[in-house]
mmCIF file of C-alpha atoms and ligand atoms in Angstrom:
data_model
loop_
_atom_site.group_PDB
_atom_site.id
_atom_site.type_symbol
_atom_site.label_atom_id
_atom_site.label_comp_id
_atom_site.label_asym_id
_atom_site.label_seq_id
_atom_site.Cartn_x
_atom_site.Cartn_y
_atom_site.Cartn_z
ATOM 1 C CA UNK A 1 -0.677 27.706 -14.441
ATOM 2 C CA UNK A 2 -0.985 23.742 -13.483
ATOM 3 C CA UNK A 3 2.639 23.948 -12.160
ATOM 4 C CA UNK A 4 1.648 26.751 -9.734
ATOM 5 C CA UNK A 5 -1.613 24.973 -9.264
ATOM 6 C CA UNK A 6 0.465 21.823 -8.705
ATOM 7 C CA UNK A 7 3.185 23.461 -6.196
ATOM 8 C CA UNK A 8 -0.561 24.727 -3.824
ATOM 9 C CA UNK A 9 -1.761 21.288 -3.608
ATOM 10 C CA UNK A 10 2.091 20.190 -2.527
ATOM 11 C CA UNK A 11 1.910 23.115 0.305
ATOM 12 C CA UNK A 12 -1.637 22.364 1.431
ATOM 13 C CA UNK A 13 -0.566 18.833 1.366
ATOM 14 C CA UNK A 14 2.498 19.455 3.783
ATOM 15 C CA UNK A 15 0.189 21.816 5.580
ATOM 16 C CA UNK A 16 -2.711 18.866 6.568
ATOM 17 C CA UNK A 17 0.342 16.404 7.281
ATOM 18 C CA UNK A 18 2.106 18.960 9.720
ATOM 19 C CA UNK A 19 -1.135 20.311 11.014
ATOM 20 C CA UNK A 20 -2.713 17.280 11.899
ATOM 21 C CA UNK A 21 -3.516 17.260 15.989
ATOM 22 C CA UNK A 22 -0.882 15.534 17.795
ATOM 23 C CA UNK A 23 1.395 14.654 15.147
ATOM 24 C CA UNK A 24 4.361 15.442 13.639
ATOM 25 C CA UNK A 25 4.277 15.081 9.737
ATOM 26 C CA UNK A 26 2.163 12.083 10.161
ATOM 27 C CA UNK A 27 4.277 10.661 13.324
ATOM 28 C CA UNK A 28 2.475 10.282 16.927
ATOM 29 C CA UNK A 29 4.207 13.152 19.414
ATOM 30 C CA UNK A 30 6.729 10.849 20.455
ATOM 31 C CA UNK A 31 6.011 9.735 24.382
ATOM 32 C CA UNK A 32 9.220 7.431 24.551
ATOM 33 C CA UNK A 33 12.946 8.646 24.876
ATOM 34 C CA UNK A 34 13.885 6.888 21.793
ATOM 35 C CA UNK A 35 10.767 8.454 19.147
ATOM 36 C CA UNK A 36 13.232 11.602 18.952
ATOM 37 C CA UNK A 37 15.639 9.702 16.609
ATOM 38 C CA UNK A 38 12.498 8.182 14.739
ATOM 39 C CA UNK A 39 11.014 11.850 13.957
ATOM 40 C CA UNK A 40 14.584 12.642 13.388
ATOM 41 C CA UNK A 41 14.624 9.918 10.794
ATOM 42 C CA UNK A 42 11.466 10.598 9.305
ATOM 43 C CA UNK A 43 11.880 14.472 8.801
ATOM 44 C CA UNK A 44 15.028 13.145 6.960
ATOM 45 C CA UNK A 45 13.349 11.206 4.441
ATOM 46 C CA UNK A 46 10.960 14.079 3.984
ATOM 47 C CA UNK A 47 13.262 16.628 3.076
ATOM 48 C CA UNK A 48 15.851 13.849 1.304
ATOM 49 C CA UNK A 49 12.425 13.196 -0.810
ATOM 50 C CA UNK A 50 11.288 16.538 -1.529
ATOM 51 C CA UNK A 51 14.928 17.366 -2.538
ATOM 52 C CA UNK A 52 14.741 15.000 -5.295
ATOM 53 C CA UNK A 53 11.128 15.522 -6.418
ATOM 54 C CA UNK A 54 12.002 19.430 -6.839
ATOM 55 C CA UNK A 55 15.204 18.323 -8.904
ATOM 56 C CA UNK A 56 13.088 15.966 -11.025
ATOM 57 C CA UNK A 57 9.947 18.197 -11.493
ATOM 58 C CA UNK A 58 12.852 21.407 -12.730
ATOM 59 C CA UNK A 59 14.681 18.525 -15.012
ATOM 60 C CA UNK A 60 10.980 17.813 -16.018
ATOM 61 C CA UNK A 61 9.898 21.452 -16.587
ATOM 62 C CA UNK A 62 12.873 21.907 -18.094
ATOM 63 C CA UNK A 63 13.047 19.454 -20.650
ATOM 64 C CA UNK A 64 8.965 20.250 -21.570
ATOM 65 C CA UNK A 65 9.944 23.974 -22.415
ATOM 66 C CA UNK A 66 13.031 23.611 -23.949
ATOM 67 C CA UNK A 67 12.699 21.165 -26.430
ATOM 68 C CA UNK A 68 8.889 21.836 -26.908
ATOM 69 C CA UNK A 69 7.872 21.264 -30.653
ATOM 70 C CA UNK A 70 8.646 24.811 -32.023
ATOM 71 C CA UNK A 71 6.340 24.412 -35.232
ATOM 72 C CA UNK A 72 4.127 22.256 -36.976
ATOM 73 C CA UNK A 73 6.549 20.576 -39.530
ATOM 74 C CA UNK A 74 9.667 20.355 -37.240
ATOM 75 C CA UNK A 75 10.229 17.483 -35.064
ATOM 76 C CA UNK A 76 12.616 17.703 -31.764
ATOM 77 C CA UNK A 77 15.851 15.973 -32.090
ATOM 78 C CA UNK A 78 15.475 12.436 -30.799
ATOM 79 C CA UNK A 79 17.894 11.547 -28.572
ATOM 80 C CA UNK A 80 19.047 7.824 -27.121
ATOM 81 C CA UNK A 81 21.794 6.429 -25.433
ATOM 82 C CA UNK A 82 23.392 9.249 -24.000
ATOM 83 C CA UNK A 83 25.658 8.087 -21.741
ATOM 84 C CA UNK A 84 26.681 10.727 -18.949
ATOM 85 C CA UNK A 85 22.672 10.896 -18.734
ATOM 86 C CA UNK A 86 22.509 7.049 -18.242
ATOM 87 C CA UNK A 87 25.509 7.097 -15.426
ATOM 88 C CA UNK A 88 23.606 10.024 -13.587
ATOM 89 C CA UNK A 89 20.511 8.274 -13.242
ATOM 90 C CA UNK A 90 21.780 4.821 -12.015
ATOM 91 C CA UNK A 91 24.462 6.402 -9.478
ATOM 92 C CA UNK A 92 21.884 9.025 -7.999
ATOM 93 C CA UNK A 93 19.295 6.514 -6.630
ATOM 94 C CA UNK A 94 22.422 4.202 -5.729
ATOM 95 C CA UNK A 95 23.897 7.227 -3.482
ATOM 96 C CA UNK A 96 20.118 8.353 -2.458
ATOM 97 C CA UNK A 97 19.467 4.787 -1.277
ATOM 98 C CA UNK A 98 23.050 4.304 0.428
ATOM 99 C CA UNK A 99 22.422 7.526 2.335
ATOM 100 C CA UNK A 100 18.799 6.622 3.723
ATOM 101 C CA UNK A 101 20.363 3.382 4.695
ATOM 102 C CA UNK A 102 23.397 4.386 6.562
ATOM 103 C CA UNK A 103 20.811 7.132 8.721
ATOM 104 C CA UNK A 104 18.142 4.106 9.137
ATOM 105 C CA UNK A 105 21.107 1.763 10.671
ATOM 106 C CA UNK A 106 22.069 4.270 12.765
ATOM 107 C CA UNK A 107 18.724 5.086 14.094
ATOM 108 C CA UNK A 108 17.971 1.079 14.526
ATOM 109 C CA UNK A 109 21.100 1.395 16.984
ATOM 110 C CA UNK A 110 19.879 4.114 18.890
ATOM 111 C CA UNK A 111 16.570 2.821 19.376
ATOM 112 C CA UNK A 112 17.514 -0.803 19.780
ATOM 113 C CA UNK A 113 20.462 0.744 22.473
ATOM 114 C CA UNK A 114 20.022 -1.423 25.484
ATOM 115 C CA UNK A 115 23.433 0.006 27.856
ATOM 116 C CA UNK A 116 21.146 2.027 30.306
ATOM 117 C CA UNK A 117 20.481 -0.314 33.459
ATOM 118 C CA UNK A 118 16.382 -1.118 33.644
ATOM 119 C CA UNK A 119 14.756 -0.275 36.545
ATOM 120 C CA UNK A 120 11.726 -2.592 36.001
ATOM 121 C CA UNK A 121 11.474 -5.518 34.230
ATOM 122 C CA UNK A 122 7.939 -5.977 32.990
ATOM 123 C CA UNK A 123 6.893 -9.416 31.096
ATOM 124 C CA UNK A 124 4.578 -8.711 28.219
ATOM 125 C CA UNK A 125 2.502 -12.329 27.171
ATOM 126 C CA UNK A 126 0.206 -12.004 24.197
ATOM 127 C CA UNK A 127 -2.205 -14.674 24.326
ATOM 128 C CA UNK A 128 -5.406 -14.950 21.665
ATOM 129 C CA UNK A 129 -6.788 -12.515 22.095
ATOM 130 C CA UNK A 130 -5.552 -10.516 25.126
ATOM 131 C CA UNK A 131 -2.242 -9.392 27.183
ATOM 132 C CA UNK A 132 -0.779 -10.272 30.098
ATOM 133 C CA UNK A 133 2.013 -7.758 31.784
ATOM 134 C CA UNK A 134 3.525 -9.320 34.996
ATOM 135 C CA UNK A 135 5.821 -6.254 36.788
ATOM 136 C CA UNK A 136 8.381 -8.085 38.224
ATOM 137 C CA UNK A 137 10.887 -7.561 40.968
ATOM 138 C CA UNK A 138 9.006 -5.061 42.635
ATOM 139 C CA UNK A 139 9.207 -3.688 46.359
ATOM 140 C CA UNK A 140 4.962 -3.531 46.175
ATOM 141 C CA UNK A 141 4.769 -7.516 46.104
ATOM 142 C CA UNK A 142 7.701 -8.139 48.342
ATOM 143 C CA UNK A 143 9.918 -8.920 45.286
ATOM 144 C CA UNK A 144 7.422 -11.095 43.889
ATOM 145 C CA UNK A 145 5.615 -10.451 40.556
ATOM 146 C CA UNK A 146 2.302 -9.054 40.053
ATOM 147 C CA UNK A 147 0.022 -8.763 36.519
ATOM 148 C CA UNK A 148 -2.365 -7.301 34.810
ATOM 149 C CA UNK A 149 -4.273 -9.749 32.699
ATOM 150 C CA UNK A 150 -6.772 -8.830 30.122
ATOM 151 C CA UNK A 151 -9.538 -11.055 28.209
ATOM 152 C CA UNK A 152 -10.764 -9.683 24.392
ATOM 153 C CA UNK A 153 -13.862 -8.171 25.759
ATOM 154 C CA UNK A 154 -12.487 -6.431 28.582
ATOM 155 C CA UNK A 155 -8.434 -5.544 27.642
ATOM 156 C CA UNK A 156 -6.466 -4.160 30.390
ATOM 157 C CA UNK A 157 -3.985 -1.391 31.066
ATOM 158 C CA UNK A 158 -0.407 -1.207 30.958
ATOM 159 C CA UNK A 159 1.224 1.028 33.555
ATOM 160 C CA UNK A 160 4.448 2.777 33.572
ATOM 161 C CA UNK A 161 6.418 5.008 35.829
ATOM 162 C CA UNK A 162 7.339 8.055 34.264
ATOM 163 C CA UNK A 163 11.073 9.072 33.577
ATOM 164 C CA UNK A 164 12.520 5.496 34.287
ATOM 165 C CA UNK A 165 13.663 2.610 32.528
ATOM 166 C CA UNK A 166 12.058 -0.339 31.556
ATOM 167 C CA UNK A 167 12.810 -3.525 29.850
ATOM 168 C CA UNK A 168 10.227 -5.541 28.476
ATOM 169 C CA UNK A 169 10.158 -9.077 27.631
ATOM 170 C CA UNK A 170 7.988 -10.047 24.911
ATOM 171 C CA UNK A 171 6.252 -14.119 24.758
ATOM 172 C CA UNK A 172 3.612 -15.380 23.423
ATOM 173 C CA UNK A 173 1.610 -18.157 24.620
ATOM 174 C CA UNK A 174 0.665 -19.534 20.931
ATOM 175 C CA UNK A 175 0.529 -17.643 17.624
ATOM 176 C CA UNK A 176 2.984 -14.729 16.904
ATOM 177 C CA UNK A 177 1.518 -11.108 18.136
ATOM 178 C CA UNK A 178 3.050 -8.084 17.586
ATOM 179 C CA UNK A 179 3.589 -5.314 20.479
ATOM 180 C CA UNK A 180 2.966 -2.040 19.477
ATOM 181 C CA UNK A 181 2.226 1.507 20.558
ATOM 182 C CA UNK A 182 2.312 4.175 18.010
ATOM 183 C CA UNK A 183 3.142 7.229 20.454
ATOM 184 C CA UNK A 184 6.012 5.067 21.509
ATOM 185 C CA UNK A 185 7.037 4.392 17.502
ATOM 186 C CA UNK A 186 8.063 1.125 18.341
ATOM 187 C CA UNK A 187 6.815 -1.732 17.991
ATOM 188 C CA UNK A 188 7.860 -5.668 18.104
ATOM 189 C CA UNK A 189 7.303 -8.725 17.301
ATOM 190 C CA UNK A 190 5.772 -11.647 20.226
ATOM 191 C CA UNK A 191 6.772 -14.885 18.821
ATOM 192 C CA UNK A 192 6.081 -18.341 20.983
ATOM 193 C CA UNK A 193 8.667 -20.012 21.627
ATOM 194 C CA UNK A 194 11.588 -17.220 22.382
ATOM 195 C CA UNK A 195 11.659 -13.972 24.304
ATOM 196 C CA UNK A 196 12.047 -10.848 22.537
ATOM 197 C CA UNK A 197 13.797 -7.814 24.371
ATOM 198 C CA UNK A 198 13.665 -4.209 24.361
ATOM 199 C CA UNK A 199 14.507 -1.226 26.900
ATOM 200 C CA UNK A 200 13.097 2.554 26.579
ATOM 201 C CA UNK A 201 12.334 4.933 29.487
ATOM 202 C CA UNK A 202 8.665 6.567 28.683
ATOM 203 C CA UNK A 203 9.264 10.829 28.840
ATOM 204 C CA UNK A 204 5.252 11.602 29.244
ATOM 205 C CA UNK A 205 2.434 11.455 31.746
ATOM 206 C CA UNK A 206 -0.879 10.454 29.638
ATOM 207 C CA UNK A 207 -2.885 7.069 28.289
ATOM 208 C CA UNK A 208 -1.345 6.092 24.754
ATOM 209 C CA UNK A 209 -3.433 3.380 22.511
ATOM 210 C CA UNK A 210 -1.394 -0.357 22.077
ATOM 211 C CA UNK A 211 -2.343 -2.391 20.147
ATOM 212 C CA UNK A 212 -1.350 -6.244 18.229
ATOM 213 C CA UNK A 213 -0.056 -5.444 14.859
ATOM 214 C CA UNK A 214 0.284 -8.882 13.782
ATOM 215 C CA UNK A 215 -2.744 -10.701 12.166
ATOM 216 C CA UNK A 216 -3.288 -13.458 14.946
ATOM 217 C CA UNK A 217 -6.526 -14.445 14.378
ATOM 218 C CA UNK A 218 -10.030 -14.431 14.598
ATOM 219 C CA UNK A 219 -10.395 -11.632 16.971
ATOM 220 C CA UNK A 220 -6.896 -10.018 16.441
ATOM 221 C CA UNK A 221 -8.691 -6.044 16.582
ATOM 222 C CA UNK A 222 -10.201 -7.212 19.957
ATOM 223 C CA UNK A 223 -5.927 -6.773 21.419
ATOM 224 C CA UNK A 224 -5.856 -3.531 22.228
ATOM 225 C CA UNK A 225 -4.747 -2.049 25.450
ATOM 226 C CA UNK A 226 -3.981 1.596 27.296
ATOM 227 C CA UNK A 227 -0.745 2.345 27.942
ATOM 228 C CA UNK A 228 -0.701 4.556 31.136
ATOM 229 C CA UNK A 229 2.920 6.708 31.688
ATOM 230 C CA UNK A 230 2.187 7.990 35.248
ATOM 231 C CA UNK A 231 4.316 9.104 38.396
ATOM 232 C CA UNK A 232 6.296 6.555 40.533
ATOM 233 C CA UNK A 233 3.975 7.347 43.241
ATOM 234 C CA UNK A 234 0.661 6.316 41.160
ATOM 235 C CA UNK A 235 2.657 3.317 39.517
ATOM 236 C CA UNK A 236 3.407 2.181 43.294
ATOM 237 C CA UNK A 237 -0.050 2.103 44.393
ATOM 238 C CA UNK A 238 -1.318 0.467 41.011
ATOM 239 C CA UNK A 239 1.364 -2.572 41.914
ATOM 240 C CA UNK A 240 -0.090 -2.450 45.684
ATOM 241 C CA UNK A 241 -4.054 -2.728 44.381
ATOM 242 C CA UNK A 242 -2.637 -5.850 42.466
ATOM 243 C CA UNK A 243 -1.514 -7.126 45.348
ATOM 244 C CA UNK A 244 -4.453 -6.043 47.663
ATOM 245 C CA UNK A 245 -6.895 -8.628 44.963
ATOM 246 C CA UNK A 246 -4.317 -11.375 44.816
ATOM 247 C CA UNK A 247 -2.904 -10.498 41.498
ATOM 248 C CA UNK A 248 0.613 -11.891 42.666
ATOM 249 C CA UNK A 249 2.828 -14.927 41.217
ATOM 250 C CA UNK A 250 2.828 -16.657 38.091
ATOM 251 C CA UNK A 251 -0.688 -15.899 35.568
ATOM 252 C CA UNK A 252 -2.525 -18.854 34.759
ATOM 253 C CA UNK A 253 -3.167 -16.593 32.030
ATOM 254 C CA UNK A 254 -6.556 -15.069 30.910
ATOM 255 C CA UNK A 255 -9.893 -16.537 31.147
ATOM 256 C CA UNK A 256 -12.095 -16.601 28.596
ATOM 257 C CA UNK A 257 -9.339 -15.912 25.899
ATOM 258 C CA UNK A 258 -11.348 -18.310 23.182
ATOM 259 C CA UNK A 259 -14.063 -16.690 23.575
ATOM 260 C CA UNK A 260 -15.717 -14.029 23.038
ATOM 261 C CA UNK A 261 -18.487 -12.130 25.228
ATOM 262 C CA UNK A 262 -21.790 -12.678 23.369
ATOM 263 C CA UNK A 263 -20.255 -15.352 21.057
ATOM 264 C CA UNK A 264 -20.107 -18.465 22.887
ATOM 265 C CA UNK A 265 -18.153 -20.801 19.989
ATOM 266 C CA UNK A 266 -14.632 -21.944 20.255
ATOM 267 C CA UNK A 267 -12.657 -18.952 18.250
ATOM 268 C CA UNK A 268 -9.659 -20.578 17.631
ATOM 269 C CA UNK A 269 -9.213 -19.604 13.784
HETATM 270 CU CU1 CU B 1 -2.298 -10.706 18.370
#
């Protein structure tokens, strides 16, 4: 009666993780062409896990029933040091562990693969407590850069083109930020002093959170941002409004990134 009671709160379980809006087993819907081999991942370690919990829980079951105390004055035979059971249970989790890693390596591959050319290259600066993303190389501006530069009261959006390939290149102006949208299930580290690369081609139209996923600060929850996957022709005209209010060249980075609307001391913890 507790098992079965036991194996419904397992399927309900399952049934809230899979059914939950948007997501798959917990996972964002993947908007990037490299989440595939992340849920693919995932799923894995899922099944890999509930393979070896239903092993255990029989072994379990089975051991409780079959050498249950039988009467009163009788006492189980007491077993130690049996060896074949000793061997099994250090050279399972060995080859369980091996396996997980050899799929994680491979999937760290895939989604680190950087052969496909980029089409844009778009520089991502995390400052305290706010981005910067400076599209480069683009026809809009004549070749020359344009940005998008946010401040922690009012954070700004990052825009991609749909269905092409972008490579971004991660800075930081100070402390070390983390880059990170869930929907694309990636994320990466922004460390001062070096430039941190990635490439992945965005698959879906729609606005997808961001967010800094490194403890930065004082106002570290204030770095959030939209990422917005539209068409070529809307990313275009974004680039050209950039350039129509000046929003061309190098950043002097944001204004008004130490402090904070409504709080007018230095935040600089
Ligand atoms: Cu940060």
């Amino acid at each position: 009666m507790r098992l079965s009671r036991g194996f419904l709160g397992l399927c309900v379980g399952l049934l809230v993780l899979t059914g939950c809006d948007g997501t798959d087993f917990g996972l964002p819907t993947g908007a990037s062409d490299r989440s595939e081999y992340v849920d693919t991942l995932w799923f894995g370690a899922w099944i890999a896990a509930l393979v070896v919990g239903v092993f255990t829980w029989g072994l379990i079951g089975w051991a409780v029933i079959r050498y249950r105390r039988r009467s009163e004055d009788e006492t189980p035979p007491q077993v130690r040091y049996n060896l074949p059971i000793e061997v099994l249970y250090t050279v399972a989790p060995v080859i369980v562990v091996a396996v997980l890693f050899f799929h994680t390596v491979e999937v760290q591959e895939q989604v680190l693969d950087d052969d496909q050319e980029a089409e844009h290259l778009i520089q991502v600066v995390g400052e305290k407590w706010a981005w910067t993303f400076i599209y480069t190389d683009e026809d809009a501006a004549g070749g020359e850069s344009v940005y998008d530069v946010g401040t922690p009261s009012e954070p700004t959006d990052l825009w991609l083109p749909v269905d092409e390939v972008v490579q971004f290149d991660l800075t930081s102006a100070d402390v070390i930020h983390a880059f990170w949208v869930p929907a694309f299930t990636y994320k990466e580290d922004v460390i001062p002093g070096r430039t941190n690369t990635f490439t992945m081609t965005p698959i879906t139209e729609g606005d997808y959170a961001g967010r800094c996923s490194e403890l930065c600060g004082l106002y570290h929850s204030r770095m959030l941002f939209t990422v917005r996957v539209v068409s070529r022709a809307d990313y275009d005209a974004h680039l050209q409004d950039l350039v129509d209010v000046g929003q061309v060249g190098e950043p002097t980075g944001p204004e008004g990134t130490r402090t904070i609307a409504g709080d007018e001391s230095e935040g600089d913890a």
